Short mmCIF file of C-alpha atoms (C1' of nucleotides) in Angstrom, two decimals:
data_model
loop_
_atom_site.label_atom_id
_atom_site.label_comp_id
_atom_site.label_asym_id
_atom_site.label_seq_id
_atom_site.Cartn_x
_atom_site.Cartn_y
_atom_site.Cartn_z
CA UNK A 1 120.82 79.95 99.38
CA UNK A 2 117.62 78.91 97.71
CA UNK A 3 115.22 81.05 99.74
CA UNK A 4 117.08 84.11 100.91
CA UNK A 5 116.80 85.33 104.45
CA UNK A 6 117.12 88.89 103.27
CA UNK A 7 113.36 89.31 103.43
CA UNK A 8 113.23 88.24 107.07
CA UNK A 9 116.23 90.31 108.04
CA UNK A 10 114.54 93.36 106.54
CA UNK A 11 111.26 92.58 108.29
CA UNK A 12 112.99 92.07 111.63
CA UNK A 13 114.92 95.31 111.41
CA UNK A 14 111.95 97.27 110.09
CA UNK A 15 109.65 95.97 112.79
CA UNK A 16 112.00 96.96 115.55
CA UNK A 17 112.85 100.37 114.13
CA UNK A 18 109.25 101.23 113.32
CA UNK A 19 108.24 100.34 116.85
CA UNK A 20 111.06 102.43 118.29
CA UNK A 21 110.78 105.53 116.16
CA UNK A 22 107.56 105.50 114.13
CA UNK A 23 107.15 105.14 110.41
CA UNK A 24 108.14 108.47 108.88
CA UNK A 25 110.99 108.81 111.35
CA UNK A 26 112.51 105.53 110.17
CA UNK A 27 114.33 105.65 106.83
CA UNK A 28 114.98 102.74 104.53
CA UNK A 29 118.67 103.34 104.98
CA UNK A 30 118.38 102.83 108.72
CA UNK A 31 116.51 99.61 108.11
CA UNK A 32 118.91 98.20 105.53
CA UNK A 33 122.00 99.09 107.51
CA UNK A 34 120.55 97.51 110.66
CA UNK A 35 119.56 94.44 108.64
CA UNK A 36 122.94 94.45 106.91
CA UNK A 37 121.40 94.23 103.46
CA UNK A 38 121.62 96.43 100.43
CA UNK A 39 119.36 99.44 100.18
CA UNK A 40 117.80 98.31 96.91
CA UNK A 41 116.72 95.02 98.47
CA UNK A 42 113.73 96.67 100.10
CA UNK A 43 112.27 97.93 96.86
CA UNK A 44 113.21 94.70 95.13
CA UNK A 45 111.46 92.45 97.62
CA UNK A 46 108.59 94.65 98.77
CA UNK A 47 108.14 97.27 96.07
CA UNK A 48 107.94 100.33 98.27
CA UNK A 49 108.29 101.54 101.82
CA UNK A 50 104.52 101.51 102.32
CA UNK A 51 104.35 97.91 101.14
CA UNK A 52 107.09 97.07 103.63
CA UNK A 53 105.01 98.60 106.41
CA UNK A 54 102.06 96.46 105.32
CA UNK A 55 104.25 93.36 105.28
CA UNK A 56 105.48 94.07 108.80
CA UNK A 57 101.91 94.27 110.01
CA UNK A 58 100.73 91.26 108.05
CA UNK A 59 103.48 89.09 109.50
CA UNK A 60 102.15 89.32 113.04
CA UNK A 61 98.57 90.36 112.42
CA UNK A 62 97.62 87.35 110.30
CA UNK A 63 98.51 84.73 112.91
CA UNK A 64 97.14 86.95 115.66
CA UNK A 65 93.85 87.32 113.87
CA UNK A 66 93.64 83.53 113.58
CA UNK A 67 94.46 83.06 117.26
CA UNK A 68 91.85 85.61 118.16
CA UNK A 69 89.12 83.98 116.08
CA UNK A 70 89.88 80.71 117.80
CA UNK A 71 89.77 82.32 121.23
CA UNK A 72 86.39 83.86 120.43
CA UNK A 73 85.16 80.51 119.15
CA UNK A 74 86.17 78.77 122.37
CA UNK A 75 84.70 81.55 124.44
CA UNK A 76 81.30 81.45 122.76
CA UNK A 77 81.25 77.66 122.84
CA UNK A 78 82.09 77.63 126.54
CA UNK A 79 79.34 80.11 127.24
CA UNK A 80 76.67 78.10 125.49
CA UNK A 81 73.58 80.17 124.92
CA UNK A 82 74.20 83.15 127.19
CA UNK A 83 76.61 85.74 125.76
CA UNK A 84 80.16 86.05 127.22
CA UNK A 85 80.59 88.66 129.94
CA UNK A 86 82.62 91.82 129.48
CA UNK A 87 85.47 90.47 131.57
CA UNK A 88 85.57 87.22 129.62
CA UNK A 89 85.61 89.08 126.32
CA UNK A 90 88.40 91.41 127.36
CA UNK A 91 90.45 88.55 128.74
CA UNK A 92 90.01 86.54 125.57
CA UNK A 93 91.51 89.43 123.62
CA UNK A 94 94.27 89.98 126.15
CA UNK A 95 95.30 86.35 126.33
CA UNK A 96 95.35 86.06 122.57
CA UNK A 97 97.78 88.92 122.27
CA UNK A 98 99.92 87.73 125.14
CA UNK A 99 100.10 84.10 124.02
CA UNK A 100 101.04 84.99 120.47
CA UNK A 101 103.99 83.02 119.08
CA UNK A 102 106.84 85.43 119.61
CA UNK A 103 109.95 85.84 117.55
CA UNK A 104 111.90 87.28 120.47
CA UNK A 105 111.46 88.54 124.00
CA UNK A 106 110.35 91.95 122.80
CA UNK A 107 107.60 90.34 120.73
CA UNK A 108 104.51 91.58 122.50
CA UNK A 109 105.86 95.01 123.25
CA UNK A 110 106.66 95.58 119.59
CA UNK A 111 103.33 94.12 118.57
CA UNK A 112 101.41 96.47 120.87
CA UNK A 113 103.52 99.43 120.03
CA UNK A 114 102.92 98.93 116.32
CA UNK A 115 99.19 98.62 116.84
CA UNK A 116 99.23 101.83 118.83
CA UNK A 117 101.20 103.59 116.13
CA UNK A 118 98.79 102.34 113.48
CA UNK A 119 96.03 104.17 115.27
CA UNK A 120 98.01 107.20 116.27
CA UNK A 121 100.13 108.04 113.26
CA UNK A 122 97.85 109.26 110.52
CA UNK A 123 99.09 106.92 107.81
CA UNK A 124 96.08 106.73 105.52
CA UNK A 125 97.39 103.77 103.53
CA UNK A 126 97.94 101.74 106.69
CA UNK A 127 94.46 102.29 108.05
CA UNK A 128 92.97 101.34 104.70
CA UNK A 129 95.11 98.21 104.54
CA UNK A 130 94.19 97.11 108.05
CA UNK A 131 90.52 97.78 107.54
CA UNK A 132 90.19 95.68 104.45
CA UNK A 133 92.43 92.86 105.68
CA UNK A 134 91.38 92.47 109.29
CA UNK A 135 87.92 93.94 109.61
CA UNK A 136 86.30 90.66 110.58
CA UNK A 137 87.85 89.94 113.99
CA UNK A 138 87.46 93.60 114.80
CA UNK A 139 83.73 93.71 114.18
CA UNK A 140 83.32 90.39 115.95
CA UNK A 141 84.95 91.93 119.02
CA UNK A 142 82.58 94.86 118.74
CA UNK A 143 79.60 92.53 118.57
CA UNK A 144 80.76 90.71 121.70
CA UNK A 145 81.18 94.01 123.50
CA UNK A 146 77.67 94.99 122.60
CA UNK A 147 76.25 91.74 123.94
CA UNK A 148 78.29 92.11 127.12
CA UNK A 149 77.02 95.60 127.93
CA UNK A 150 73.29 95.56 127.23
CA UNK A 151 72.67 98.12 129.95
CA UNK A 152 74.50 100.81 127.98
CA UNK A 153 72.81 102.96 125.40
CA UNK A 154 74.37 102.76 121.95
CA UNK A 155 75.82 106.24 122.36
CA UNK A 156 77.30 105.55 125.77
CA UNK A 157 78.77 102.31 124.53
CA UNK A 158 80.24 103.99 121.49
CA UNK A 159 82.10 106.56 123.52
CA UNK A 160 83.28 104.13 126.15
CA UNK A 161 84.71 101.87 123.47
CA UNK A 162 86.66 104.85 122.21
CA UNK A 163 87.93 105.44 125.74
CA UNK A 164 89.06 101.81 125.96
CA UNK A 165 90.77 101.96 122.62
CA UNK A 166 92.49 105.17 123.60
CA UNK A 167 93.78 103.91 126.92
CA UNK A 168 95.08 100.75 125.27
CA UNK A 169 96.58 102.21 122.12
CA UNK A 170 98.15 105.12 123.92
CA UNK A 171 99.66 103.08 126.73
CA UNK A 172 100.93 100.37 124.46
CA UNK A 173 102.29 102.77 121.88
CA UNK A 174 104.54 104.33 124.49
CA UNK A 175 104.96 101.35 126.74
CA UNK A 176 108.73 101.26 126.38
CA UNK A 177 109.12 104.87 127.39
CA UNK A 178 106.63 104.53 130.22
CA UNK A 179 108.30 101.39 131.52
CA UNK A 180 111.64 103.16 131.53
CA UNK A 181 110.25 106.12 133.45
CA UNK A 182 108.77 103.85 136.07
CA UNK A 183 111.97 101.84 136.21
CA UNK A 184 114.04 104.97 136.83
CA UNK A 185 111.71 106.39 139.46
CA UNK A 186 110.89 103.33 141.49
CA UNK A 187 113.21 100.60 140.29
CA UNK A 188 110.18 98.45 139.50
CA UNK A 189 110.32 96.32 136.40
CA UNK A 190 107.10 95.84 134.48
CA UNK A 191 106.42 93.37 131.73
CA UNK A 192 103.89 93.93 128.99
CA UNK A 193 101.89 91.07 130.47
CA UNK A 194 101.62 92.95 133.72
CA UNK A 195 100.53 96.11 131.95
CA UNK A 196 97.76 94.15 130.26
CA UNK A 197 96.88 92.61 133.60
CA UNK A 198 96.42 96.07 135.03
CA UNK A 199 94.71 97.49 131.99
CA UNK A 200 91.83 95.02 131.75
CA UNK A 201 90.29 95.73 135.18
CA UNK A 202 90.61 99.44 134.55
CA UNK A 203 88.76 99.14 131.25
CA UNK A 204 86.10 96.80 132.61
CA UNK A 205 85.38 99.13 135.53
CA UNK A 206 85.17 102.10 133.22
CA UNK A 207 82.81 100.33 130.83
CA UNK A 208 80.51 99.47 133.71
CA UNK A 209 80.56 102.83 135.45
CA UNK A 210 77.35 104.38 136.74
CA UNK A 211 75.23 106.58 134.54
CA UNK A 212 77.66 109.21 133.32
CA UNK A 213 75.29 112.16 133.46
CA UNK A 214 74.88 112.23 137.21
CA UNK A 215 78.42 112.71 138.39
CA UNK A 216 79.46 116.37 137.96
CA UNK A 217 79.72 118.01 141.39
CA UNK A 218 76.90 120.35 142.40
CA UNK A 219 78.95 123.50 142.05
CA UNK A 220 80.26 122.58 138.59
CA UNK A 221 80.21 125.31 135.98
CA UNK A 222 79.45 122.75 133.30
CA UNK A 223 75.76 122.38 132.50
CA UNK A 224 74.50 119.13 131.07
CA UNK A 225 72.14 120.96 128.69
CA UNK B 1 102.60 147.29 111.20
CA UNK B 2 104.64 147.76 114.33
CA UNK B 3 104.31 144.24 115.72
CA UNK B 4 103.82 141.89 112.84
CA UNK B 5 101.13 139.24 112.84
CA UNK B 6 103.40 136.92 110.89
CA UNK B 7 104.36 135.16 114.09
CA UNK B 8 100.74 134.44 114.98
CA UNK B 9 99.83 133.36 111.47
CA UNK B 10 102.69 130.88 111.55
CA UNK B 11 101.67 129.61 114.97
CA UNK B 12 98.03 129.21 113.91
CA UNK B 13 98.92 127.28 110.78
CA UNK B 14 101.54 125.18 112.51
CA UNK B 15 99.23 124.31 115.38
CA UNK B 16 96.50 123.09 113.07
CA UNK B 17 98.80 121.18 110.74
CA UNK B 18 100.76 119.56 113.55
CA UNK B 19 97.52 118.42 115.15
CA UNK B 20 96.25 117.04 111.85
CA UNK B 21 99.38 115.31 110.62
CA UNK B 22 102.00 115.09 113.33
CA UNK B 23 105.32 116.83 113.52
CA UNK B 24 107.65 115.10 111.08
CA UNK B 25 104.83 114.75 108.57
CA UNK B 26 104.33 118.50 108.50
CA UNK B 27 106.89 120.47 106.52
CA UNK B 28 107.76 124.11 106.99
CA UNK B 29 106.58 124.76 103.46
CA UNK B 30 103.11 123.45 104.26
CA UNK B 31 103.01 125.72 107.27
CA UNK B 32 104.23 128.84 105.50
CA UNK B 33 101.97 128.35 102.52
CA UNK B 34 98.94 127.81 104.76
CA UNK B 35 99.91 130.84 106.80
CA UNK B 36 100.61 132.82 103.60
CA UNK B 37 104.03 133.93 104.81
CA UNK B 38 107.50 133.47 103.42
CA UNK B 39 109.39 130.28 104.12
CA UNK B 40 112.31 132.08 105.72
CA UNK B 41 110.01 133.75 108.24
CA UNK B 42 109.91 130.60 110.35
CA UNK B 43 113.63 130.42 110.83
CA UNK B 44 113.82 134.18 111.26
CA UNK B 45 111.21 134.35 114.01
CA UNK B 46 111.69 131.01 115.72
CA UNK B 47 115.17 129.85 114.75
CA UNK B 48 114.33 126.28 113.82
CA UNK B 49 111.47 123.90 113.29
CA UNK B 50 111.95 122.39 116.73
CA UNK B 51 111.78 125.83 118.32
CA UNK B 52 108.55 126.43 116.41
CA UNK B 53 107.10 123.26 117.88
CA UNK B 54 108.04 124.48 121.35
CA UNK B 55 106.41 127.85 120.66
CA UNK B 56 103.19 126.19 119.54
CA UNK B 57 103.03 124.30 122.80
CA UNK B 58 104.02 127.26 124.92
CA UNK B 59 101.25 129.42 123.45
CA UNK B 60 98.44 127.31 124.82
CA UNK B 61 100.22 125.53 127.63
CA UNK B 62 101.29 128.65 129.50
CA UNK B 63 97.79 130.13 129.96
CA UNK B 64 96.36 126.68 130.56
CA UNK B 65 98.90 126.00 133.25
CA UNK B 66 97.91 129.26 134.94
CA UNK B 67 94.19 128.46 134.73
CA UNK B 68 94.87 125.05 136.15
CA UNK B 69 96.88 126.33 139.08
CA UNK B 70 94.04 128.65 139.93
CA UNK B 71 91.48 125.87 139.72
CA UNK B 72 93.59 123.71 142.02
CA UNK B 73 93.97 126.61 144.43
CA UNK B 74 90.21 127.09 144.61
CA UNK B 75 89.67 123.38 144.96
CA UNK B 76 92.07 122.96 147.85
CA UNK B 77 90.76 126.06 149.56
CA UNK B 78 87.19 124.84 149.24
CA UNK B 79 88.13 121.47 150.69
CA UNK B 80 89.80 122.88 153.76
CA UNK B 81 91.87 120.27 155.51
CA UNK B 82 90.63 117.06 153.91
CA UNK B 83 92.12 116.34 150.46
CA UNK B 84 89.92 116.75 147.34
CA UNK B 85 88.23 113.58 146.11
CA UNK B 86 89.11 111.91 142.82
CA UNK B 87 85.94 113.18 141.18
CA UNK B 88 86.59 116.75 142.32
CA UNK B 89 90.17 116.63 141.07
CA UNK B 90 89.18 115.27 137.68
CA UNK B 91 86.43 117.82 137.31
CA UNK B 92 88.79 120.66 138.20
CA UNK B 93 91.08 119.57 135.38
CA UNK B 94 88.22 119.03 132.97
CA UNK B 95 86.64 122.40 133.61
CA UNK B 96 89.97 124.15 133.28
CA UNK B 97 90.54 122.71 129.85
CA UNK B 98 86.98 123.31 128.71
CA UNK B 99 86.87 126.89 129.94
CA UNK B 100 90.24 127.74 128.40
CA UNK B 101 90.20 130.92 126.29
CA UNK B 102 89.94 129.41 122.84
CA UNK B 103 91.21 130.87 119.61
CA UNK B 104 88.56 129.00 117.63
CA UNK B 105 85.93 126.31 117.95
CA UNK B 106 88.48 123.54 117.45
CA UNK B 107 90.47 124.80 120.43
CA UNK B 108 90.10 121.91 122.82
CA UNK B 109 90.39 119.18 120.23
CA UNK B 110 93.65 120.59 118.88
CA UNK B 111 94.91 121.12 122.40
CA UNK B 112 94.27 117.51 123.33
CA UNK B 113 95.58 116.12 120.08
CA UNK B 114 98.85 118.00 120.47
CA UNK B 115 99.27 116.74 124.00
CA UNK B 116 98.72 113.21 122.79
CA UNK B 117 101.23 113.64 120.01
CA UNK B 118 103.76 115.06 122.44
CA UNK B 119 103.58 111.82 124.36
CA UNK B 120 103.33 109.50 121.40
CA UNK B 121 105.73 110.80 118.79
CA UNK B 122 109.21 110.17 120.04
CA UNK B 123 110.41 113.75 119.82
CA UNK B 124 113.05 113.83 122.49
CA UNK B 125 113.47 117.57 122.39
CA UNK B 126 109.74 118.12 122.98
CA UNK B 127 109.53 115.91 126.01
CA UNK B 128 112.57 117.61 127.48
CA UNK B 129 111.06 121.03 126.80
CA UNK B 130 107.69 120.18 128.36
CA UNK B 131 109.25 118.57 131.40
CA UNK B 132 111.40 121.53 132.31
CA UNK B 133 108.76 124.16 131.52
CA UNK B 134 105.55 122.69 132.89
CA UNK B 135 106.58 120.15 135.46
CA UNK B 136 104.93 122.04 138.30
CA UNK B 137 101.19 121.87 137.47
CA UNK B 138 101.75 118.33 136.26
CA UNK B 139 103.27 117.13 139.50
CA UNK B 140 100.66 119.04 141.48
CA UNK B 141 97.96 117.12 139.62
CA UNK B 142 99.83 113.95 140.38
CA UNK B 143 99.99 114.83 144.03
CA UNK B 144 96.23 115.45 144.13
CA UNK B 145 95.62 112.13 142.41
CA UNK B 146 97.81 110.42 144.95
CA UNK B 147 95.90 111.94 147.84
CA UNK B 148 92.60 110.99 146.22
CA UNK B 149 93.54 107.35 145.73
CA UNK B 150 95.39 106.31 148.89
CA UNK B 151 94.20 102.74 148.45
CA UNK B 152 96.34 102.28 145.31
CA UNK B 153 99.95 101.20 145.33
CA UNK B 154 102.34 103.61 143.63
CA UNK B 155 102.79 101.27 140.69
CA UNK B 156 99.08 100.68 140.23
CA UNK B 157 98.44 104.39 140.40
CA UNK B 158 101.19 105.13 137.88
CA UNK B 159 99.76 102.82 135.27
CA UNK B 160 96.18 103.87 135.82
CA UNK B 161 97.19 107.47 135.32
CA UNK B 162 98.71 106.46 131.99
CA UNK B 163 95.43 104.76 131.08
CA UNK B 164 93.53 107.93 131.91
CA UNK B 165 95.90 110.04 129.88
CA UNK B 166 95.52 107.68 126.96
CA UNK B 167 91.76 107.54 126.98
CA UNK B 168 91.60 111.32 127.20
CA UNK B 169 94.25 112.26 124.68
CA UNK B 170 93.14 109.69 122.16
CA UNK B 171 89.45 110.49 122.34
CA UNK B 172 89.84 114.24 122.37
CA UNK B 173 92.45 114.23 119.68
CA UNK B 174 90.16 112.47 117.25
CA UNK B 175 86.94 113.86 118.64
CA UNK B 176 86.07 115.53 115.35
CA UNK B 177 86.25 112.29 113.41
CA UNK B 178 84.58 110.28 116.16
CA UNK B 179 81.75 112.79 116.47
CA UNK B 180 81.15 112.61 112.73
CA UNK B 181 81.03 108.80 112.73
CA UNK B 182 78.51 108.79 115.54
CA UNK B 183 76.51 111.50 113.80
CA UNK B 184 76.33 109.47 110.61
CA UNK B 185 75.43 106.21 112.33
CA UNK B 186 72.88 107.39 114.85
CA UNK B 187 72.12 111.01 114.03
CA UNK B 188 73.20 111.99 117.54
CA UNK B 189 75.14 115.22 117.99
CA UNK B 190 77.87 115.34 120.62
CA UNK B 191 79.76 118.36 121.91
CA UNK B 192 83.24 118.23 123.36
CA UNK B 193 81.71 119.14 126.70
CA UNK B 194 79.48 116.10 126.52
CA UNK B 195 82.42 113.88 125.69
CA UNK B 196 84.14 115.18 128.80
CA UNK B 197 80.95 114.54 130.73
CA UNK B 198 81.07 110.92 129.66
CA UNK B 199 84.81 110.57 130.03
CA UNK B 200 85.20 111.63 133.64
CA UNK B 201 82.95 108.91 135.13
CA UNK B 202 84.70 106.33 132.98
CA UNK B 203 88.08 107.44 134.26
CA UNK B 204 86.97 107.70 137.85
CA UNK B 205 85.52 104.19 137.77
CA UNK B 206 88.69 102.84 136.18
CA UNK B 207 90.91 104.50 138.77
CA UNK B 208 88.87 103.01 141.57
CA UNK B 209 88.55 99.51 140.14
CA UNK B 210 89.09 96.51 142.41
CA UNK B 211 92.56 95.11 142.96
CA UNK B 212 93.73 94.41 139.43
CA UNK B 213 95.51 91.16 140.19
CA UNK B 214 92.43 89.24 141.22
CA UNK B 215 90.30 89.54 138.15
CA UNK B 216 91.55 87.09 135.52
CA UNK B 217 88.95 84.30 135.18
CA UNK B 218 89.70 80.99 136.83
CA UNK B 219 90.50 79.18 133.61
CA UNK B 220 92.88 81.91 132.43
CA UNK B 221 96.17 80.76 130.98
CA UNK B 222 97.87 83.86 132.33
CA UNK B 223 99.66 83.36 135.60
CA UNK B 224 100.20 86.34 137.84
CA UNK B 225 103.66 85.06 138.72
"C1'" DG C 1 129.25 74.41 80.48
"C1'" DA C 2 126.10 77.46 78.25
"C1'" DG C 3 121.90 79.49 79.39
"C1'" DT C 4 118.31 81.31 82.63
"C1'" DG C 5 116.04 83.31 86.23
"C1'" DT C 6 116.87 85.10 90.95
"C1'" DC C 7 119.08 88.03 93.81
"C1'" DT C 8 122.80 91.52 95.33
"C1'" DC C 9 125.47 95.53 94.90
"C1'" DA C 10 127.23 100.35 94.17
"C1'" DA C 11 125.83 104.23 92.13
"C1'" DA C 12 122.89 107.49 90.58
"C1'" DC C 13 118.25 109.80 90.02
"C1'" DG C 14 114.72 113.10 91.15
"C1'" DT C 15 112.48 115.23 94.77
"C1'" DA C 16 111.62 117.23 99.28
"C1'" DT C 17 113.34 118.74 103.35
"C1'" DG C 18 115.39 122.35 106.95
"C1'" DT C 19 118.28 126.11 106.72
"C1'" DT C 20 120.96 130.19 104.95
"C1'" DT C 21 121.83 134.12 102.18
"C1'" DC C 22 121.42 138.76 100.79
"C1'" DA C 23 119.04 142.37 98.66
"C1'" DA C 24 114.79 144.94 99.05
"C1'" DA C 25 110.97 146.93 101.68
"C1'" DC C 26 109.47 148.90 105.68
"C1'" DA C 27 109.04 151.29 110.15
"C1'" DG C 28 110.18 154.91 113.52
"C1'" DA C 29 113.62 158.42 115.44
"C1'" DC C 30 116.25 162.30 114.75
"C1'" DG D 1 114.76 163.40 104.23
"C1'" DT D 2 118.06 160.41 106.13
"C1'" DC D 3 119.58 157.00 108.82
"C1'" DT D 4 119.01 152.54 111.61
"C1'" DG D 5 117.17 148.41 113.03
"C1'" DT D 6 113.61 145.14 111.85
"C1'" DT D 7 111.06 142.31 108.82
"C1'" DT D 8 110.04 140.27 104.29
"C1'" DG D 9 111.10 138.18 99.69
"C1'" DA D 10 113.02 135.03 96.15
"C1'" DA D 11 116.54 132.15 95.50
"C1'" DA D 12 119.92 128.99 96.56
"C1'" DC D 13 122.21 125.73 99.75
"C1'" DA D 14 123.37 121.21 101.58
"C1'" DT D 15 121.44 117.12 102.95
"C1'" DA D 16 118.38 113.24 103.27
"C1'" DC D 17 114.90 110.75 101.42
"C1'" DG D 18 112.45 106.88 98.42
"C1'" DT D 19 113.23 104.88 94.23
"C1'" DT D 20 115.50 103.21 89.87
"C1'" DT D 21 119.17 101.54 87.17
"C1'" DG D 22 122.31 98.29 85.14
"C1'" DA D 23 126.07 95.45 85.78
"C1'" DG D 24 127.60 91.59 88.27
"C1'" DA D 25 127.25 87.23 91.20
"C1'" DC D 26 124.98 83.16 92.21
"C1'" DA D 27 122.34 78.74 91.93
"C1'" DC D 28 120.07 75.78 89.01
"C1'" DT D 29 118.37 73.28 84.57
"C1'" DC D 30 119.20 71.12 80.38
#
DNA sequence: GAGTGTCTCAAACGTATGTTTCAAACAGAC
DNA sequence: GTCTGTTTGAAACATACGTTTGAGACACTC
């Protein structure tokens, strides 16, 4: 074979195992035995385990980042001069992730789970890699959010964006487990698309909540001070 | 010394390191050297690394669970026959965690971060341990949430609770870092109490958002199917 | 078909991990 | 003081990890 498929087999296996178990909990030997390739192939083709992790992310993040840029372009064009609304911005992001070209049926779930892990697991090298490779669509999203919520103070907006990120990353990073729990308890099946469909209204409502400082009940022991 | 403080020193060090780095990324040798105790002390006092993880959780979860039960008791008593509202329920939980007896100033952040990790890192033994030890206050909270949101279907409510958990665990677990970023960018100081003050309205608004299935924009490519 | 660069393979390397061992130190009771 | 049960200490254990090695197989060029 001229161009070996070993690289792809490794990436496929690594992607799935990383998503299932996390990075440090997945050994190269698990990956190579699942991919049915030799152990040394990983270091031959990628150089190191960290570089393999980067490659796994790059394989889906590069096309996703392109799709997202395009979605933002269309959105801003469609809106003309007035800035896109919060709902439109969130849906542009959601649709981009859902309509991504998928390698298999688990595509989105793995994609989301990996993104969640990237935030959650404190892998310094990964964060650095993602920041310097994909900072542009990220800050563009932030800019759109700012335009869509002019009524919020910078501080309020900052914290609410963190809340959104948290709800998304956390839910997606354990979406398999959560889906299974729900499946066992109620027999209801839930696709990742449906989770996203439920998540966006939740986030939008939270972002647009009333002034946060007025809500503690009168008898609360917490002072605003 | 009659009752050694080795146990507590190990628990303190383990708690902090686990919260900083996760479970598999923290070795017993890191813990014992931070705690300035012998390596074998962990296995002597706790039996295994997994048992140590359980002990770390039990040390703050047991008193917290008691505080929470009490807060729920007071809440339900105060409300008489009608069920507590969503805001009241959320505030009862928030105040319980904020007013927890804290070992140090990082108390709440570590507490939240560990809870988030427990959900995120796929440590089967931990989930099993937490479920069989602390299922009661958890399901009581769930019951209160159910009563406070009768308009939601069971499935909607399930997912929205996950979103709340995520926003909370994620934000609180990285509250130190997030506070510092905000401090550097805007010069604004934020206490954990203030984060909670901002978080609760966000969550309440998200929980009470309009029917999630009606919100995708008209030109959306996503079908509700 | 000899030569060349690419890739695979089994084996080993060095290091780090969780756990165990066993002697020494310590405490409190008699 | 001596004994007894508990706790600490340094060292070793077995295992798993990421990585490296060097010989072999393969496809291709000239």
